[in-house]
Amino acid sequence: MKKSIIQFVWFCFSMVVFSFISSGNLLAETSAPDRVILNQPGWPTIFELNIGDSYTLQRNIDGKTIKRVVKLISVTEYWEPDYWIKNNPQRRTLRKAEVVVEVSGVKVTLLARPYQMPTVVNGLRLYVETTRRWATETRLGKIRGMNSDVRLSAVVQGEGWGPSDMLFPLRDYRWRSSSYFNTWSSLVPYNLLYYHRGEDFGAIPDRLPVVAILPGKIIRTPLPGGNRRSNGVTVETASGFRFRCAHMNIETFDRTLTAGTQVRAGQMIAKTGMTWDGRKSQTHDPHLHIGFHFGRTTISTYPFLIEAYLRMYDDNVMAVAGAYHFAVPGEPVELDASRSVPRAGRKITDYEWRLHDGRIVKEPRLRLVYDKPGLYCEELIVRTDNGSEDRDFAQVRVYDPKRGRNIVSGWLYYTPVRGIRPGTEVLFWNRLGKTSGRVTIDFGDGTPAKTIRREIRHAYSKPGIYTVTLRAMGPKKEPATIKTRVVVEKIK
């Protein structure tokens, strides 16, 4: 009798376990199911792990079931100096993290850092959304519900990152057409302790259409009233995914898009603006902000929008120099162009760094040491197997620890950013602050450099890719350089 009872209890327990394991696409071995953030067809699977935990990831693609066990081994974080943020006693901010995982027996080190795309490992495309410290030790933008050591996301190798019909949020845009930009997890420079939750695309206001990236219902909007905080518009899709666009000026809104209205993918919501705190206050850093949300948490925007950009525009390669870097004299800075993104079917064949001291380095990665404070700009050129080329620029702020905020900072903008042809008049904005003496602009086409105050106009005579350079001196006569590139297309 006793033996029969034990057998019956064991049978019931086995059936419960079997039912649990069979019930979902993402299966926990040692972790609670509430650490599964997203598990819907057509979207990346997003889940959290503590060190030593494993998840069994199961996804169906093209009629096949792919199963992999992902185990978190370790997390190591790296820092860079900070002498801008007042409420930051450690005087450092996060730069990157090395996340060691094992995927069904294959061990790999994933990098968590700004502008990092997913890594292919053992049949998966695997991505580090964030680490516990990156998500929580910040003045602004704490990620709700992040209670584990690491949050990861994954799709099957060869699978797209999210819906294949997701659009890029800006029409008439060109990658890196302003020196102002922020991405998921990057430190927002010259601000508070704020690791960015979304993407910022710098743009001169009231020029570029902001469009819905997917169809859905508008659930938040400043309409029908006036300016509210950042004029944010939130759209919720049928899947429960939400995207939010912000900082548009109220005059450019489609006035019919009030709360509860259905919006089509590609429908214009407004144009890029400069609204923050209920007024047009972004005089030095106007931009579009877009963020992604599921449930009560925020998810990375970057892989989604890179793939959306390449669907929407015909660029063959997107150069990525790594954006902002921070250092002190004598401390090495790592530059890494390997994050550059070629179009599917294309291959990057050449990396070229043109450095501030005149050197040219033909390698994707290098380490630099600066001997004095200043704002430096290191130019990256990448070329592909079909001869396509793109350029990007690493902005390196070398601090003087004794001076703190008494430094030059700012941005370079221009418009239009796409469709420029010989003879097209281009408007350039200088938004450098705390300069000493005059600021000059070199258009990169061999014409003489000119003095620029707030803005200047220029037309190019020939097609090509041009590097535009702002040069100035800071409060203590330290060098300050900002660059961007302009693509002048052939007349069709």
mmCIF file with all atom_site columns, C-alpha atoms in Angstrom, residues 257-414:
data_model
loop_
_atom_site.group_PDB
_atom_site.id
_atom_site.type_symbol
_atom_site.label_atom_id
_atom_site.label_alt_id
_atom_site.label_comp_id
_atom_site.label_asym_id
_atom_site.label_entity_id
_atom_site.label_seq_id
_atom_site.pdbx_PDB_ins_code
_atom_site.Cartn_x
_atom_site.Cartn_y
_atom_site.Cartn_z
_atom_site.occupancy
_atom_site.B_iso_or_equiv
_atom_site.pdbx_formal_charge
_atom_site.auth_seq_id
_atom_site.auth_comp_id
_atom_site.auth_asym_id
_atom_site.auth_atom_id
_atom_site.pdbx_PDB_model_num
ATOM 1   C CA . LEU A 1 257 ? -3.747 61.800 -34.246 1.00 0.00 ? 257 LEU A CA 1
ATOM 2   C CA . THR A 1 258 ? -5.390 62.152 -30.840 1.00 0.00 ? 258 THR A CA 1
ATOM 3   C CA . ALA A 1 259 ? -5.440 59.470 -28.139 1.00 0.00 ? 259 ALA A CA 1
ATOM 4   C CA . GLY A 1 260 ? -7.284 56.332 -29.252 1.00 0.00 ? 260 GLY A CA 1
ATOM 5   C CA . THR A 1 261 ? -6.605 56.940 -32.952 1.00 0.00 ? 261 THR A CA 1
ATOM 6   C CA . GLN A 1 262 ? -5.239 54.088 -35.053 1.00 0.00 ? 262 GLN A CA 1
ATOM 7   C CA . VAL A 1 263 ? -2.063 54.944 -36.923 1.00 0.00 ? 263 VAL A CA 1
ATOM 8   C CA . ARG A 1 264 ? -0.678 53.168 -39.988 1.00 0.00 ? 264 ARG A CA 1
ATOM 9   C CA . ALA A 1 265 ? 2.931  52.045 -40.367 1.00 0.00 ? 265 ALA A CA 1
ATOM 10  C CA . GLY A 1 266 ? 4.737  54.834 -42.193 1.00 0.00 ? 266 GLY A CA 1
ATOM 11  C CA . GLN A 1 267 ? 2.130  57.469 -41.341 1.00 0.00 ? 267 GLN A CA 1
ATOM 12  C CA . MET A 1 268 ? 3.698  60.791 -40.398 1.00 0.00 ? 268 MET A CA 1
ATOM 13  C CA . ILE A 1 269 ? 3.169  61.776 -36.766 1.00 0.00 ? 269 ILE A CA 1
ATOM 14  C CA . ALA A 1 270 ? 5.104  65.060 -36.770 1.00 0.00 ? 270 ALA A CA 1
ATOM 15  C CA . LYS A 1 271 ? 8.552  66.350 -37.674 1.00 0.00 ? 271 LYS A CA 1
ATOM 16  C CA . THR A 1 272 ? 11.712 66.315 -35.574 1.00 0.00 ? 272 THR A CA 1
ATOM 17  C CA . GLY A 1 273 ? 11.831 69.151 -33.085 1.00 0.00 ? 273 GLY A CA 1
ATOM 18  C CA . MET A 1 274 ? 13.478 70.597 -29.999 1.00 0.00 ? 274 MET A CA 1
ATOM 19  C CA . THR A 1 275 ? 10.790 70.411 -27.305 1.00 0.00 ? 275 THR A CA 1
ATOM 20  C CA . TRP A 1 276 ? 11.707 69.458 -23.748 1.00 0.00 ? 276 TRP A CA 1
ATOM 21  C CA . ASP A 1 277 ? 10.102 70.453 -20.448 1.00 0.00 ? 277 ASP A CA 1
ATOM 22  C CA . GLY A 1 278 ? 7.126  71.855 -22.337 1.00 0.00 ? 278 GLY A CA 1
ATOM 23  C CA . ARG A 1 279 ? 9.053  74.380 -24.414 1.00 0.00 ? 279 ARG A CA 1
ATOM 24  C CA . LYS A 1 280 ? 11.538 74.638 -27.278 1.00 0.00 ? 280 LYS A CA 1
ATOM 25  C CA . SER A 1 281 ? 14.549 74.350 -25.016 1.00 0.00 ? 281 SER A CA 1
ATOM 26  C CA . GLN A 1 282 ? 16.851 72.010 -26.970 1.00 0.00 ? 282 GLN A CA 1
ATOM 27  C CA . THR A 1 283 ? 18.687 74.863 -28.630 1.00 0.00 ? 283 THR A CA 1
ATOM 28  C CA . HIS A 1 284 ? 22.045 73.043 -28.579 1.00 0.00 ? 284 HIS A CA 1
ATOM 29  C CA . ASP A 1 285 ? 21.035 69.388 -28.955 1.00 0.00 ? 285 ASP A CA 1
ATOM 30  C CA . PRO A 1 286 ? 17.777 69.010 -30.955 1.00 0.00 ? 286 PRO A CA 1
ATOM 31  C CA . HIS A 1 287 ? 16.948 65.384 -31.744 1.00 0.00 ? 287 HIS A CA 1
ATOM 32  C CA . LEU A 1 288 ? 14.329 62.681 -32.091 1.00 0.00 ? 288 LEU A CA 1
ATOM 33  C CA . HIS A 1 289 ? 14.150 60.208 -29.224 1.00 0.00 ? 289 HIS A CA 1
ATOM 34  C CA . ILE A 1 290 ? 12.585 56.769 -29.699 1.00 0.00 ? 290 ILE A CA 1
ATOM 35  C CA . GLY A 1 291 ? 12.197 54.103 -27.024 1.00 0.00 ? 291 GLY A CA 1
ATOM 36  C CA . PHE A 1 292 ? 10.723 50.565 -26.926 1.00 0.00 ? 292 PHE A CA 1
ATOM 37  C CA . HIS A 1 293 ? 8.656  48.969 -24.151 1.00 0.00 ? 293 HIS A CA 1
ATOM 38  C CA . PHE A 1 294 ? 7.028  45.621 -23.353 1.00 0.00 ? 294 PHE A CA 1
ATOM 39  C CA . GLY A 1 295 ? 4.912  45.316 -20.239 1.00 0.00 ? 295 GLY A CA 1
ATOM 40  C CA . ARG A 1 296 ? 6.485  47.404 -17.482 1.00 0.00 ? 296 ARG A CA 1
ATOM 41  C CA . THR A 1 297 ? 10.033 47.270 -18.791 1.00 0.00 ? 297 THR A CA 1
ATOM 42  C CA . THR A 1 298 ? 12.194 48.887 -21.445 1.00 0.00 ? 298 THR A CA 1
ATOM 43  C CA . ILE A 1 299 ? 14.016 46.886 -24.134 1.00 0.00 ? 299 ILE A CA 1
ATOM 44  C CA . SER A 1 300 ? 16.935 47.669 -26.413 1.00 0.00 ? 300 SER A CA 1
ATOM 45  C CA . THR A 1 301 ? 16.143 49.561 -29.599 1.00 0.00 ? 301 THR A CA 1
ATOM 46  C CA . TYR A 1 302 ? 19.445 49.237 -31.424 1.00 0.00 ? 302 TYR A CA 1
ATOM 47  C CA . PRO A 1 303 ? 19.336 45.894 -33.330 1.00 0.00 ? 303 PRO A CA 1
ATOM 48  C CA . PHE A 1 304 ? 15.713 46.507 -34.364 1.00 0.00 ? 304 PHE A CA 1
ATOM 49  C CA . LEU A 1 305 ? 16.425 49.945 -35.811 1.00 0.00 ? 305 LEU A CA 1
ATOM 50  C CA . ILE A 1 306 ? 19.680 49.036 -37.547 1.00 0.00 ? 306 ILE A CA 1
ATOM 51  C CA . GLU A 1 307 ? 17.839 46.316 -39.477 1.00 0.00 ? 307 GLU A CA 1
ATOM 52  C CA . ALA A 1 308 ? 14.904 48.684 -40.118 1.00 0.00 ? 308 ALA A CA 1
ATOM 53  C CA . TYR A 1 309 ? 17.289 51.340 -41.455 1.00 0.00 ? 309 TYR A CA 1
ATOM 54  C CA . LEU A 1 310 ? 18.849 48.898 -43.930 1.00 0.00 ? 310 LEU A CA 1
ATOM 55  C CA . ARG A 1 311 ? 15.391 47.870 -45.130 1.00 0.00 ? 311 ARG A CA 1
ATOM 56  C CA . MET A 1 312 ? 14.369 51.498 -45.637 1.00 0.00 ? 312 MET A CA 1
ATOM 57  C CA . TYR A 1 313 ? 17.580 52.940 -47.126 1.00 0.00 ? 313 TYR A CA 1
ATOM 58  C CA . ASP A 1 314 ? 20.056 51.644 -49.706 1.00 0.00 ? 314 ASP A CA 1
ATOM 59  C CA . ASP A 1 315 ? 23.336 52.199 -47.782 1.00 0.00 ? 315 ASP A CA 1
ATOM 60  C CA . ASN A 1 316 ? 25.702 49.254 -48.292 1.00 0.00 ? 316 ASN A CA 1
ATOM 61  C CA . VAL A 1 317 ? 27.596 49.817 -45.034 1.00 0.00 ? 317 VAL A CA 1
ATOM 62  C CA . MET A 1 318 ? 27.165 51.772 -41.795 1.00 0.00 ? 318 MET A CA 1
ATOM 63  C CA . ALA A 1 319 ? 30.432 52.896 -40.228 1.00 0.00 ? 319 ALA A CA 1
ATOM 64  C CA . VAL A 1 320 ? 30.455 52.774 -36.414 1.00 0.00 ? 320 VAL A CA 1
ATOM 65  C CA . ALA A 1 321 ? 33.387 54.411 -34.622 1.00 0.00 ? 321 ALA A CA 1
ATOM 66  C CA . GLY A 1 322 ? 31.913 53.940 -31.155 1.00 0.00 ? 322 GLY A CA 1
ATOM 67  C CA . ALA A 1 323 ? 30.635 57.472 -30.525 1.00 0.00 ? 323 ALA A CA 1
ATOM 68  C CA . TYR A 1 324 ? 31.845 59.071 -27.269 1.00 0.00 ? 324 TYR A CA 1
ATOM 69  C CA . HIS A 1 325 ? 34.958 58.123 -25.286 1.00 0.00 ? 325 HIS A CA 1
ATOM 70  C CA . PHE A 1 326 ? 36.259 59.661 -22.061 1.00 0.00 ? 326 PHE A CA 1
ATOM 71  C CA . ALA A 1 327 ? 39.814 59.661 -20.694 1.00 0.00 ? 327 ALA A CA 1
ATOM 72  C CA . VAL A 1 328 ? 42.478 61.599 -18.810 1.00 0.00 ? 328 VAL A CA 1
ATOM 73  C CA . PRO A 1 329 ? 45.998 62.337 -20.085 1.00 0.00 ? 329 PRO A CA 1
ATOM 74  C CA . GLY A 1 330 ? 48.208 59.264 -20.100 1.00 0.00 ? 330 GLY A CA 1
ATOM 75  C CA . GLU A 1 331 ? 45.306 56.799 -19.967 1.00 0.00 ? 331 GLU A CA 1
ATOM 76  C CA . PRO A 1 332 ? 44.716 54.547 -23.023 1.00 0.00 ? 332 PRO A CA 1
ATOM 77  C CA . VAL A 1 333 ? 41.528 54.791 -25.071 1.00 0.00 ? 333 VAL A CA 1
ATOM 78  C CA . GLU A 1 334 ? 40.278 51.788 -27.059 1.00 0.00 ? 334 GLU A CA 1
ATOM 79  C CA . LEU A 1 335 ? 38.891 52.481 -30.537 1.00 0.00 ? 335 LEU A CA 1
ATOM 80  C CA . ASP A 1 336 ? 37.020 49.608 -32.168 1.00 0.00 ? 336 ASP A CA 1
ATOM 81  C CA . ALA A 1 337 ? 35.483 49.798 -35.645 1.00 0.00 ? 337 ALA A CA 1
ATOM 82  C CA . SER A 1 338 ? 34.389 46.154 -35.667 1.00 0.00 ? 338 SER A CA 1
ATOM 83  C CA . ARG A 1 339 ? 30.861 47.264 -34.745 1.00 0.00 ? 339 ARG A CA 1
ATOM 84  C CA . SER A 1 340 ? 30.430 48.679 -38.277 1.00 0.00 ? 340 SER A CA 1
ATOM 85  C CA . VAL A 1 341 ? 27.520 47.019 -40.089 1.00 0.00 ? 341 VAL A CA 1
ATOM 86  C CA . PRO A 1 342 ? 27.630 45.868 -43.728 1.00 0.00 ? 342 PRO A CA 1
ATOM 87  C CA . ARG A 1 343 ? 24.469 45.086 -45.638 1.00 0.00 ? 343 ARG A CA 1
ATOM 88  C CA . ALA A 1 344 ? 23.680 41.378 -45.934 1.00 0.00 ? 344 ALA A CA 1
ATOM 89  C CA . GLY A 1 345 ? 25.729 39.997 -48.826 1.00 0.00 ? 345 GLY A CA 1
ATOM 90  C CA . ARG A 1 346 ? 28.402 42.672 -48.473 1.00 0.00 ? 346 ARG A CA 1
ATOM 91  C CA . LYS A 1 347 ? 31.728 42.370 -46.631 1.00 0.00 ? 347 LYS A CA 1
ATOM 92  C CA . ILE A 1 348 ? 33.918 45.049 -45.068 1.00 0.00 ? 348 ILE A CA 1
ATOM 93  C CA . THR A 1 349 ? 37.350 44.736 -46.651 1.00 0.00 ? 349 THR A CA 1
ATOM 94  C CA . ASP A 1 350 ? 39.127 47.824 -45.327 1.00 0.00 ? 350 ASP A CA 1
ATOM 95  C CA . TYR A 1 351 ? 39.208 49.760 -42.055 1.00 0.00 ? 351 TYR A CA 1
ATOM 96  C CA . GLU A 1 352 ? 41.090 53.047 -41.937 1.00 0.00 ? 352 GLU A CA 1
ATOM 97  C CA . TRP A 1 353 ? 41.534 55.352 -38.952 1.00 0.00 ? 353 TRP A CA 1
ATOM 98  C CA . ARG A 1 354 ? 42.680 58.911 -39.701 1.00 0.00 ? 354 ARG A CA 1
ATOM 99  C CA . LEU A 1 355 ? 43.884 60.180 -36.361 1.00 0.00 ? 355 LEU A CA 1
ATOM 100 C CA . HIS A 1 356 ? 44.124 63.692 -34.955 1.00 0.00 ? 356 HIS A CA 1
ATOM 101 C CA . ASP A 1 357 ? 47.943 63.556 -34.976 1.00 0.00 ? 357 ASP A CA 1
ATOM 102 C CA . GLY A 1 358 ? 48.096 62.769 -38.718 1.00 0.00 ? 358 GLY A CA 1
ATOM 103 C CA . ARG A 1 359 ? 48.693 59.025 -38.431 1.00 0.00 ? 359 ARG A CA 1
ATOM 104 C CA . ILE A 1 360 ? 46.727 56.533 -40.527 1.00 0.00 ? 360 ILE A CA 1
ATOM 105 C CA . VAL A 1 361 ? 46.039 53.098 -39.035 1.00 0.00 ? 361 VAL A CA 1
ATOM 106 C CA . LYS A 1 362 ? 44.649 50.331 -41.259 1.00 0.00 ? 362 LYS A CA 1
ATOM 107 C CA . GLU A 1 363 ? 43.247 48.141 -38.482 1.00 0.00 ? 363 GLU A CA 1
ATOM 108 C CA . PRO A 1 364 ? 39.761 47.964 -36.943 1.00 0.00 ? 364 PRO A CA 1
ATOM 109 C CA . ARG A 1 365 ? 41.063 48.180 -33.349 1.00 0.00 ? 365 ARG A CA 1
ATOM 110 C CA . LEU A 1 366 ? 43.711 50.367 -31.733 1.00 0.00 ? 366 LEU A CA 1
ATOM 111 C CA . ARG A 1 367 ? 44.652 52.007 -28.449 1.00 0.00 ? 367 ARG A CA 1
ATOM 112 C CA . LEU A 1 368 ? 45.513 55.702 -28.182 1.00 0.00 ? 368 LEU A CA 1
ATOM 113 C CA . VAL A 1 369 ? 47.064 57.719 -25.375 1.00 0.00 ? 369 VAL A CA 1
ATOM 114 C CA . TYR A 1 370 ? 46.509 61.491 -25.242 1.00 0.00 ? 370 TYR A CA 1
ATOM 115 C CA . ASP A 1 371 ? 49.085 63.683 -23.526 1.00 0.00 ? 371 ASP A CA 1
ATOM 116 C CA . LYS A 1 372 ? 46.924 66.733 -22.837 1.00 0.00 ? 372 LYS A CA 1
ATOM 117 C CA . PRO A 1 373 ? 43.253 67.633 -22.267 1.00 0.00 ? 373 PRO A CA 1
ATOM 118 C CA . GLY A 1 374 ? 40.978 68.523 -25.152 1.00 0.00 ? 374 GLY A CA 1
ATOM 119 C CA . LEU A 1 375 ? 38.125 67.384 -27.363 1.00 0.00 ? 375 LEU A CA 1
ATOM 120 C CA . TYR A 1 376 ? 39.518 65.162 -30.107 1.00 0.00 ? 376 TYR A CA 1
ATOM 121 C CA . CYS A 1 377 ? 37.845 63.579 -33.116 1.00 0.00 ? 377 CYS A CA 1
ATOM 122 C CA . GLU A 1 378 ? 39.176 60.377 -34.732 1.00 0.00 ? 378 GLU A CA 1
ATOM 123 C CA . GLU A 1 379 ? 37.929 59.641 -38.251 1.00 0.00 ? 379 GLU A CA 1
ATOM 124 C CA . LEU A 1 380 ? 36.959 56.131 -39.353 1.00 0.00 ? 380 LEU A CA 1
ATOM 125 C CA . ILE A 1 381 ? 36.562 55.082 -42.996 1.00 0.00 ? 381 ILE A CA 1
ATOM 126 C CA . VAL A 1 382 ? 35.212 51.635 -43.876 1.00 0.00 ? 382 VAL A CA 1
ATOM 127 C CA . ARG A 1 383 ? 35.049 50.156 -47.375 1.00 0.00 ? 383 ARG A CA 1
ATOM 128 C CA . THR A 1 384 ? 33.270 47.076 -48.707 1.00 0.00 ? 384 THR A CA 1
ATOM 129 C CA . ASP A 1 385 ? 33.939 44.451 -51.343 1.00 0.00 ? 385 ASP A CA 1
ATOM 130 C CA . ASN A 1 386 ? 31.857 46.359 -53.925 1.00 0.00 ? 386 ASN A CA 1
ATOM 131 C CA . GLY A 1 387 ? 33.667 49.664 -53.351 1.00 0.00 ? 387 GLY A CA 1
ATOM 132 C CA . SER A 1 388 ? 31.089 51.282 -51.072 1.00 0.00 ? 388 SER A CA 1
ATOM 133 C CA . GLU A 1 389 ? 32.390 53.598 -48.354 1.00 0.00 ? 389 GLU A CA 1
ATOM 134 C CA . ASP A 1 390 ? 31.129 55.200 -45.184 1.00 0.00 ? 390 ASP A CA 1
ATOM 135 C CA . ARG A 1 391 ? 32.652 57.385 -42.472 1.00 0.00 ? 391 ARG A CA 1
ATOM 136 C CA . ASP A 1 392 ? 32.080 57.903 -38.772 1.00 0.00 ? 392 ASP A CA 1
ATOM 137 C CA . PHE A 1 393 ? 33.890 59.707 -35.986 1.00 0.00 ? 393 PHE A CA 1
ATOM 138 C CA . ALA A 1 394 ? 34.904 58.855 -32.433 1.00 0.00 ? 394 ALA A CA 1
ATOM 139 C CA . GLN A 1 395 ? 34.593 61.867 -30.138 1.00 0.00 ? 395 GLN A CA 1
ATOM 140 C CA . VAL A 1 396 ? 37.208 61.644 -27.381 1.00 0.00 ? 396 VAL A CA 1
ATOM 141 C CA . ARG A 1 397 ? 36.916 63.951 -24.379 1.00 0.00 ? 397 ARG A CA 1
ATOM 142 C CA . VAL A 1 398 ? 40.215 64.042 -22.471 1.00 0.00 ? 398 VAL A CA 1
ATOM 143 C CA . TYR A 1 399 ? 39.497 65.609 -19.088 1.00 0.00 ? 399 TYR A CA 1
ATOM 144 C CA . ASP A 1 400 ? 41.641 67.803 -16.909 1.00 0.00 ? 400 ASP A CA 1
ATOM 145 C CA . PRO A 1 401 ? 40.549 66.444 -13.493 1.00 0.00 ? 401 PRO A CA 1
ATOM 146 C CA . LYS A 1 402 ? 41.147 69.810 -11.842 1.00 0.00 ? 402 LYS A CA 1
ATOM 147 C CA . ARG A 1 403 ? 38.838 71.746 -14.178 1.00 0.00 ? 403 ARG A CA 1
ATOM 148 C CA . GLY A 1 404 ? 35.702 69.599 -14.250 1.00 0.00 ? 404 GLY A CA 1
ATOM 149 C CA . ARG A 1 405 ? 33.007 71.257 -16.364 1.00 0.00 ? 405 ARG A CA 1
ATOM 150 C CA . ASN A 1 406 ? 35.059 74.232 -17.489 1.00 0.00 ? 406 ASN A CA 1
ATOM 151 C CA . ILE A 1 407 ? 35.531 72.698 -20.944 1.00 0.00 ? 407 ILE A CA 1
ATOM 152 C CA . VAL A 1 408 ? 34.273 73.099 -24.487 1.00 0.00 ? 408 VAL A CA 1
ATOM 153 C CA . SER A 1 409 ? 31.479 70.783 -25.623 1.00 0.00 ? 409 SER A CA 1
ATOM 154 C CA . GLY A 1 410 ? 28.803 70.667 -28.295 1.00 0.00 ? 410 GLY A CA 1
ATOM 155 C CA . TRP A 1 411 ? 27.699 69.425 -31.685 1.00 0.00 ? 411 TRP A CA 1
ATOM 156 C CA . LEU A 1 412 ? 27.666 69.912 -35.454 1.00 0.00 ? 412 LEU A CA 1
ATOM 157 C CA . TYR A 1 413 ? 24.458 69.625 -37.511 1.00 0.00 ? 413 TYR A CA 1
ATOM 158 C CA . TYR A 1 414 ? 23.480 70.052 -41.147 1.00 0.00 ? 414 TYR A CA 1
#
